[in-house]
mmCIF file of C-alpha atoms and ligand atoms in Angstrom:
data_model
loop_
_atom_site.group_PDB
_atom_site.id
_atom_site.type_symbol
_atom_site.label_atom_id
_atom_site.label_comp_id
_atom_site.label_asym_id
_atom_site.label_seq_id
_atom_site.Cartn_x
_atom_site.Cartn_y
_atom_site.Cartn_z
ATOM 1 C CA THR A 1030 0.005 -0.036 -0.070
ATOM 2 C CA LEU A 1031 1.098 3.370 -0.905
ATOM 3 C CA ARG A 1032 3.238 5.680 1.145
ATOM 4 C CA LEU A 1033 4.142 9.106 -0.278
ATOM 5 C CA GLU A 1034 6.744 11.345 1.398
ATOM 6 C CA THR A 1035 8.174 14.747 0.935
ATOM 7 C CA VAL A 1036 11.604 15.293 2.312
ATOM 8 C CA GLY A 1037 12.957 18.697 2.905
ATOM 9 C CA ILE A 1038 10.926 20.288 -0.247
ATOM 10 C CA SER A 1039 12.211 23.870 -0.849
ATOM 11 C CA LYS A 1040 10.804 26.382 -3.307
ATOM 12 C CA GLN A 1041 11.569 29.850 -3.918
ATOM 13 C CA TYR A 1042 10.053 32.410 -6.315
ATOM 14 C CA GLY A 1043 12.044 35.378 -6.735
ATOM 15 C CA ASN A 1044 12.862 36.261 -3.067
ATOM 16 C CA VAL A 1045 9.564 34.394 -2.077
ATOM 17 C CA ARG A 1046 10.433 31.327 0.037
ATOM 18 C CA ALA A 1047 7.073 29.380 -0.765
ATOM 19 C CA ASN A 1048 8.120 26.019 0.564
ATOM 20 C CA GLN A 1049 11.083 25.794 3.242
ATOM 21 C CA GLY A 1050 12.104 22.235 4.044
ATOM 22 C CA ILE A 1051 8.647 20.636 4.102
ATOM 23 C CA GLY A 1052 8.445 17.161 5.319
ATOM 24 C CA LEU A 1053 5.115 15.383 4.912
ATOM 25 C CA SER A 1054 3.841 11.810 4.603
ATOM 26 C CA VAL A 1055 0.675 10.497 3.561
ATOM 27 C CA ARG A 1056 -0.234 6.773 3.386
ATOM 28 C CA ALA A 1057 -3.220 4.706 1.597
ATOM 29 C CA GLY A 1058 -6.467 4.885 3.414
ATOM 30 C CA GLU A 1059 -5.544 8.395 4.948
ATOM 31 C CA ILE A 1060 -7.581 11.509 4.163
ATOM 32 C CA HIS A 1061 -4.613 13.971 5.015
ATOM 33 C CA ALA A 1062 -5.606 17.675 5.268
ATOM 34 C CA VAL A 1063 -3.089 20.301 4.451
ATOM 35 C CA LEU A 1064 -4.122 23.335 6.387
ATOM 36 C CA GLY A 1065 -2.711 26.792 6.085
ATOM 37 C CA GLU A 1066 -3.659 30.556 5.490
ATOM 38 C CA ASN A 1067 -3.533 31.952 2.087
ATOM 39 C CA GLY A 1068 0.233 32.063 0.951
ATOM 40 C CA ALA A 1069 1.232 29.199 3.382
ATOM 41 C CA GLY A 1070 2.757 27.313 0.623
ATOM 42 C CA LYS A 1071 -0.063 24.717 0.231
ATOM 43 C CA SER A 1072 -0.469 24.909 -3.588
ATOM 44 C CA THR A 1073 3.187 25.013 -4.190
ATOM 45 C CA LEU A 1074 3.660 21.801 -2.517
ATOM 46 C CA MET A 1075 0.879 20.024 -4.115
ATOM 47 C CA LYS A 1076 1.969 21.328 -7.524
ATOM 48 C CA ILE A 1077 5.485 19.744 -6.843
ATOM 49 C CA ILE A 1078 3.959 16.447 -5.849
ATOM 50 C CA TYR A 1079 1.920 16.461 -9.098
ATOM 51 C CA GLY A 1080 5.139 17.273 -11.088
ATOM 52 C CA ALA A 1081 3.658 20.752 -12.285
ATOM 53 C CA VAL A 1082 6.577 22.650 -10.341
ATOM 54 C CA GLN A 1083 10.075 21.480 -9.620
ATOM 55 C CA PRO A 1084 11.539 21.853 -6.259
ATOM 56 C CA ASP A 1085 14.949 23.690 -5.789
ATOM 57 C CA ALA A 1086 15.846 21.317 -3.065
ATOM 58 C CA GLY A 1087 14.425 18.088 -1.391
ATOM 59 C CA GLU A 1088 12.908 14.845 -2.701
ATOM 60 C CA LEU A 1089 9.725 12.856 -3.179
ATOM 61 C CA ARG A 1090 9.685 9.263 -2.207
ATOM 62 C CA TRP A 1091 7.181 6.712 -3.225
ATOM 63 C CA ASN A 1092 7.033 3.706 -1.007
ATOM 64 C CA GLY A 1093 10.468 4.879 0.231
ATOM 65 C CA GLN A 1094 12.089 5.099 -3.082
ATOM 66 C CA PRO A 1095 13.173 8.426 -4.404
ATOM 67 C CA VAL A 1096 11.171 9.512 -7.585
ATOM 68 C CA ARG A 1097 11.546 12.543 -9.689
ATOM 69 C CA ILE A 1098 7.949 13.594 -11.302
ATOM 70 C CA LYS A 1099 8.900 16.006 -13.912
ATOM 71 C CA SER A 1100 5.470 16.471 -15.332
ATOM 72 C CA PRO A 1101 1.851 15.986 -14.460
ATOM 73 C CA ALA A 1102 1.590 13.169 -17.068
ATOM 74 C CA GLN A 1103 4.267 11.467 -15.238
ATOM 75 C CA ALA A 1104 2.558 11.839 -12.064
ATOM 76 C CA ARG A 1105 -0.584 10.355 -13.597
ATOM 77 C CA ALA A 1106 1.352 7.425 -14.875
ATOM 78 C CA LEU A 1107 2.729 6.843 -11.307
ATOM 79 C CA GLY A 1108 -0.827 6.805 -9.835
ATOM 80 C CA ILE A 1109 -1.329 10.557 -8.819
ATOM 81 C CA SER A 1110 -4.252 12.569 -9.818
ATOM 82 C CA MET A 1111 -5.123 16.116 -9.047
ATOM 83 C CA VAL A 1112 -8.501 17.742 -8.724
ATOM 84 C CA TYR A 1113 -8.048 21.641 -9.379
ATOM 85 C CA GLN A 1114 -9.483 24.316 -7.549
ATOM 86 C CA HIS A 1115 -10.173 26.054 -10.887
ATOM 87 C CA PHE A 1116 -12.452 24.200 -13.113
ATOM 88 C CA SER A 1117 -10.836 23.394 -16.383
ATOM 89 C CA LEU A 1118 -13.651 21.920 -18.461
ATOM 90 C CA PHE A 1119 -14.673 22.970 -21.951
ATOM 91 C CA ASP A 1120 -18.262 24.208 -21.637
ATOM 92 C CA THR A 1121 -19.361 23.295 -25.211
ATOM 93 C CA LEU A 1122 -18.214 19.681 -24.964
ATOM 94 C CA THR A 1123 -20.025 16.808 -23.118
ATOM 95 C CA ALA A 1124 -18.547 15.467 -20.010
ATOM 96 C CA ALA A 1125 -17.177 12.478 -21.712
ATOM 97 C CA GLU A 1126 -15.653 14.424 -24.379
ATOM 98 C CA ASN A 1127 -13.842 16.476 -21.754
ATOM 99 C CA VAL A 1128 -12.639 13.528 -19.659
ATOM 100 C CA TRP A 1129 -11.419 11.715 -23.132
ATOM 101 C CA LEU A 1130 -9.608 15.085 -24.112
ATOM 102 C CA GLY A 1131 -7.680 14.901 -20.922
ATOM 103 C CA LEU A 1132 -6.505 11.222 -21.205
ATOM 104 C CA ASP A 1133 -3.504 9.897 -23.387
ATOM 105 C CA LYS A 1134 -6.122 8.655 -26.045
ATOM 106 C CA SER A 1135 -5.695 4.924 -25.377
ATOM 107 C CA LEU A 1136 -9.366 4.652 -24.797
ATOM 108 C CA SER A 1137 -12.077 5.469 -27.514
ATOM 109 C CA LEU A 1138 -14.909 8.043 -26.607
ATOM 110 C CA ALA A 1139 -17.295 5.216 -26.150
ATOM 111 C CA GLU A 1140 -15.062 3.462 -23.740
ATOM 112 C CA VAL A 1141 -14.479 6.488 -21.796
ATOM 113 C CA THR A 1142 -18.291 6.904 -21.487
ATOM 114 C CA THR A 1143 -18.715 3.494 -20.381
ATOM 115 C CA ARG A 1144 -16.219 3.961 -17.567
ATOM 116 C CA ILE A 1145 -17.442 7.186 -16.521
ATOM 117 C CA ARG A 1146 -20.775 5.444 -15.970
ATOM 118 C CA GLU A 1147 -19.009 2.725 -13.968
ATOM 119 C CA LEU A 1148 -16.906 4.716 -11.778
ATOM 120 C CA ALA A 1149 -19.923 7.239 -11.116
ATOM 121 C CA GLY A 1150 -21.998 4.269 -10.053
ATOM 122 C CA GLN A 1151 -18.855 2.801 -7.952
ATOM 123 C CA TYR A 1152 -18.432 6.126 -6.059
ATOM 124 C CA GLY A 1153 -22.193 7.311 -5.902
ATOM 125 C CA LEU A 1154 -21.082 10.352 -8.204
ATOM 126 C CA GLU A 1155 -24.166 11.749 -10.131
ATOM 127 C CA VAL A 1156 -22.711 12.341 -13.567
ATOM 128 C CA ASP A 1157 -24.378 12.060 -16.732
ATOM 129 C CA PRO A 1158 -21.325 11.730 -19.503
ATOM 130 C CA LEU A 1159 -23.495 12.928 -22.443
ATOM 131 C CA ARG A 1160 -24.510 16.276 -21.088
ATOM 132 C CA PRO A 1161 -22.945 19.278 -22.416
ATOM 133 C CA VAL A 1162 -20.881 20.920 -19.368
ATOM 134 C CA HIS A 1163 -22.591 24.300 -19.926
ATOM 135 C CA THR A 1164 -25.767 22.522 -18.670
ATOM 136 C CA LEU A 1165 -24.315 21.305 -15.505
ATOM 137 C CA SER A 1166 -24.066 22.871 -11.832
ATOM 138 C CA VAL A 1167 -20.897 23.531 -10.356
ATOM 139 C CA GLY A 1168 -21.368 20.414 -8.253
ATOM 140 C CA GLU A 1169 -21.987 18.347 -11.345
ATOM 141 C CA ARG A 1170 -18.685 19.978 -12.927
ATOM 142 C CA GLN A 1171 -16.460 18.989 -10.133
ATOM 143 C CA ARG A 1172 -17.941 15.293 -9.965
ATOM 144 C CA VAL A 1173 -16.809 15.398 -13.698
ATOM 145 C CA GLU A 1174 -13.444 16.607 -12.709
ATOM 146 C CA ILE A 1175 -13.427 13.968 -9.845
ATOM 147 C CA VAL A 1176 -14.400 11.189 -12.323
ATOM 148 C CA ARG A 1177 -11.521 12.291 -14.543
ATOM 149 C CA ALA A 1178 -9.169 12.149 -12.094
ATOM 150 C CA LEU A 1179 -10.162 8.633 -10.841
ATOM 151 C CA LEU A 1180 -10.300 7.308 -14.249
ATOM 152 C CA THR A 1181 -6.616 6.718 -14.210
ATOM 153 C CA GLY A 1182 -6.887 4.601 -11.212
ATOM 154 C CA PRO A 1183 -4.748 6.970 -8.788
ATOM 155 C CA GLN A 1184 -3.353 5.743 -5.571
ATOM 156 C CA LEU A 1185 -3.068 9.135 -4.555
ATOM 157 C CA LEU A 1186 -5.815 11.702 -5.081
ATOM 158 C CA ILE A 1187 -4.935 15.464 -4.453
ATOM 159 C CA LEU A 1188 -7.847 17.987 -4.180
ATOM 160 C CA ASP A 1189 -6.969 21.842 -3.641
ATOM 161 C CA GLU A 1190 -9.787 23.792 -1.884
ATOM 162 C CA PRO A 1191 -12.440 21.515 -3.346
ATOM 163 C CA THR A 1192 -15.316 22.946 -1.640
ATOM 164 C CA SER A 1193 -14.833 26.762 -2.175
ATOM 165 C CA VAL A 1194 -17.631 26.799 -4.831
ATOM 166 C CA LEU A 1195 -19.914 23.969 -3.493
ATOM 167 C CA THR A 1196 -23.298 23.955 -1.995
ATOM 168 C CA PRO A 1197 -23.624 22.325 1.609
ATOM 169 C CA GLN A 1198 -25.306 19.592 -0.156
ATOM 170 C CA ALA A 1199 -22.658 19.154 -2.885
ATOM 171 C CA VAL A 1200 -19.964 19.310 -0.072
ATOM 172 C CA ASP A 1201 -21.837 16.370 1.605
ATOM 173 C CA LYS A 1202 -21.801 14.405 -1.406
ATOM 174 C CA LEU A 1203 -18.072 15.043 -2.138
ATOM 175 C CA PHE A 1204 -17.314 13.845 1.590
ATOM 176 C CA VAL A 1205 -19.198 10.727 1.048
ATOM 177 C CA THR A 1206 -17.283 9.843 -2.213
ATOM 178 C CA LEU A 1207 -13.801 10.877 -0.646
ATOM 179 C CA ARG A 1208 -14.558 8.517 2.509
ATOM 180 C CA ARG A 1209 -15.321 5.601 0.200
ATOM 181 C CA LEU A 1210 -12.124 6.077 -2.017
ATOM 182 C CA ALA A 1211 -10.039 6.127 1.253
ATOM 183 C CA GLU A 1212 -11.825 2.981 2.655
ATOM 184 C CA GLN A 1213 -10.905 1.207 -0.839
ATOM 185 C CA GLY A 1214 -6.994 2.195 -0.213
ATOM 186 C CA CYS A 1215 -6.572 5.420 -2.048
ATOM 187 C CA ALA A 1216 -4.501 8.122 -0.114
ATOM 188 C CA ILE A 1217 -6.091 11.572 -0.312
ATOM 189 C CA LEU A 1218 -4.440 14.996 0.249
ATOM 190 C CA TYR A 1219 -6.956 17.571 0.854
ATOM 191 C CA ILE A 1220 -5.815 21.379 0.738
ATOM 192 C CA SER A 1221 -8.236 23.533 2.738
ATOM 193 C CA HIS A 1222 -8.379 26.391 5.239
ATOM 194 C CA LYS A 1223 -11.541 25.385 6.525
ATOM 195 C CA LEU A 1224 -10.978 23.829 10.069
ATOM 196 C CA ASP A 1225 -14.650 22.725 10.324
ATOM 197 C CA GLU A 1226 -14.336 20.581 7.180
ATOM 198 C CA ILE A 1227 -11.069 19.211 8.076
ATOM 199 C CA ARG A 1228 -12.662 17.940 11.322
ATOM 200 C CA ALA A 1229 -15.574 16.270 9.695
ATOM 201 C CA LEU A 1230 -13.571 14.738 6.980
ATOM 202 C CA CYS A 1231 -9.884 14.199 7.440
ATOM 203 C CA THR A 1232 -7.928 11.552 9.546
ATOM 204 C CA HIS A 1233 -4.744 13.389 9.481
ATOM 205 C CA CYS A 1234 -3.805 17.117 9.358
ATOM 206 C CA THR A 1235 -0.470 18.896 8.654
ATOM 207 C CA VAL A 1236 -0.289 22.551 9.289
ATOM 208 C CA LEU A 1237 1.661 24.903 7.109
ATOM 209 C CA ARG A 1238 2.658 28.306 8.248
ATOM 210 C CA ALA A 1239 4.816 30.674 6.157
ATOM 211 C CA GLY A 1240 6.394 27.802 3.865
ATOM 212 C CA LYS A 1241 7.092 25.587 6.982
ATOM 213 C CA VAL A 1242 5.364 22.722 8.629
ATOM 214 C CA SER A 1243 4.217 24.223 11.940
ATOM 215 C CA GLY A 1244 2.712 21.206 13.160
ATOM 216 C CA GLU A 1245 0.646 18.116 12.887
ATOM 217 C CA VAL A 1246 -2.835 17.785 14.509
ATOM 218 C CA ASP A 1247 -5.297 14.860 14.924
ATOM 219 C CA PRO A 1248 -8.507 16.450 13.274
ATOM 220 C CA ARG A 1249 -10.710 14.291 15.077
ATOM 221 C CA THR A 1250 -9.701 15.708 18.520
ATOM 222 C CA GLN A 1251 -8.910 19.279 17.530
ATOM 223 C CA SER A 1252 -10.772 21.947 19.203
ATOM 224 C CA SER A 1253 -12.219 24.729 17.101
ATOM 225 C CA ALA A 1254 -9.691 27.053 18.294
ATOM 226 C CA GLU A 1255 -7.049 27.670 15.818
HETATM 227 P P1 ADP B 170 -1.239 28.667 -0.690
HETATM 228 O O1 ADP B 170 -1.640 27.760 -1.694
HETATM 229 O O2 ADP B 170 -0.897 28.221 0.590
HETATM 230 O O3 ADP B 170 -2.059 29.779 -0.734
HETATM 231 P P2 ADP B 170 1.053 29.114 -2.408
HETATM 232 O O4 ADP B 170 1.921 27.929 -2.627
HETATM 233 O O5 ADP B 170 0.053 29.389 -3.527
HETATM 234 O O6 ADP B 170 0.153 29.371 -1.060
HETATM 235 O O7 ADP B 170 2.150 30.433 -2.396
HETATM 236 C C1 ADP B 170 2.968 30.446 -1.558
HETATM 237 C C2 ADP B 170 3.801 31.779 -1.703
HETATM 238 O O8 ADP B 170 4.317 31.812 -2.989
HETATM 239 C C3 ADP B 170 2.908 33.050 -1.762
HETATM 240 O O9 ADP B 170 3.423 34.247 -1.161
HETATM 241 C C4 ADP B 170 2.771 33.315 -3.157
HETATM 242 O O10 ADP B 170 2.227 34.502 -3.716
HETATM 243 C C5 ADP B 170 3.938 32.759 -3.769
HETATM 244 N N1 ADP B 170 3.911 32.145 -5.078
HETATM 245 C C6 ADP B 170 3.124 31.151 -5.518
HETATM 246 N N2 ADP B 170 3.163 30.719 -6.757
HETATM 247 C C7 ADP B 170 4.187 31.646 -7.353
HETATM 248 C C8 ADP B 170 4.723 31.911 -8.662
HETATM 249 N N3 ADP B 170 4.152 31.058 -9.628
HETATM 250 N N4 ADP B 170 5.385 33.138 -8.697
HETATM 251 C C9 ADP B 170 5.832 33.795 -7.776
HETATM 252 N N5 ADP B 170 5.341 33.696 -6.635
HETATM 253 C C10 ADP B 170 4.340 32.646 -6.240
HETATM 254 P P1 ADP B 171 -3.660 28.132 -10.483
HETATM 255 O O1 ADP B 171 -2.559 27.963 -9.497
HETATM 256 O O2 ADP B 171 -4.911 28.598 -11.136
HETATM 257 O O3 ADP B 171 -3.910 29.307 -9.808
HETATM 258 P P2 ADP B 171 -3.219 25.406 -11.407
HETATM 259 O O4 ADP B 171 -1.759 25.174 -11.298
HETATM 260 O O5 ADP B 171 -4.060 24.939 -10.077
HETATM 261 O O6 ADP B 171 -3.487 27.050 -11.405
HETATM 262 O O7 ADP B 171 -4.021 25.095 -12.442
HETATM 263 C C1 ADP B 171 -3.745 25.493 -13.986
HETATM 264 C C2 ADP B 171 -4.758 25.217 -14.869
HETATM 265 O O8 ADP B 171 -4.541 24.000 -15.516
HETATM 266 C C3 ADP B 171 -6.045 24.803 -14.076
HETATM 267 O O9 ADP B 171 -6.764 26.172 -13.628
HETATM 268 C C4 ADP B 171 -6.838 24.143 -15.203
HETATM 269 O O10 ADP B 171 -7.352 25.049 -16.140
HETATM 270 C C5 ADP B 171 -5.719 23.577 -15.942
HETATM 271 N N1 ADP B 171 -5.787 21.986 -15.742
HETATM 272 C C6 ADP B 171 -5.355 21.753 -14.322
HETATM 273 N N2 ADP B 171 -5.541 20.282 -14.484
HETATM 274 C C7 ADP B 171 -5.778 19.998 -15.632
HETATM 275 C C8 ADP B 171 -6.234 18.482 -16.101
HETATM 276 N N3 ADP B 171 -5.997 17.412 -15.292
HETATM 277 N N4 ADP B 171 -6.527 18.339 -17.277
HETATM 278 C C9 ADP B 171 -6.575 19.558 -17.981
HETATM 279 N N5 ADP B 171 -6.564 20.741 -17.549
HETATM 280 C C10 ADP B 171 -6.022 20.888 -16.344
#
């Protein structure tokens, strides 16, 4: 079962030290929150794990072995999927067409449509693959993005502030899906600055402050004071 570690990860933009020696470890079955205020370095760390940004120093370890992840495509091939904060679907295309476009084209559109239906059923995600994206609600769009992320069979799923645009009902549905994924052995990194959500959902929580790990808390026993 998966264990991903970041060891001494540092990244500087100009004179902004976005990540300063970050060490974090996430395992299969964990819903691991990364909590921190705006600018704390959360997105930078996730982009490094996803291969979208290269660190200046430090390394990633995949089951104890050092890995270099040079691109998001390489991250996906390794078993890492990302659900972005900003939606990235084409409005005029259907959900299935969008998902198909994001893959390496080894599946046909018909096969992708079938896989979406299977995954949607398996994870309780209400998604109609044949509807154009412009007819979907924000929550439905996010479910399409989640299905896209799941289609490559990730061992690690990263979500960056996934609830910022969702209704409370959509948040509930998202949490049901994430719990089911974790139970099935997926490791989940959950980026958020909402302590109440983290307490409701997460099994672990690493707190970032000004580019450093300022502590780890057990979200199930954490009081609301932060
Ligand atoms: P968070 O996700 O916790 O809000 P970020 O990782 O996005 O934090 O940002 C950490 C710091 O790095 C911030 O000061 C931010 O302005 C800066 N930063 C992030 N990305 C870039 C970039 N591409 N260019 C310059 N500065 C950046
Ligand atoms: P940001 O830091 O806005 O503020 P991100 O690095 O999170 O930018 O994402 C950059 C953009 O790349 C996203 O807003 C999205 O439009 C696009 N994108 C991200 N992930 C995918 C994906 N898996 N497939 C297609 N497009 C994507």
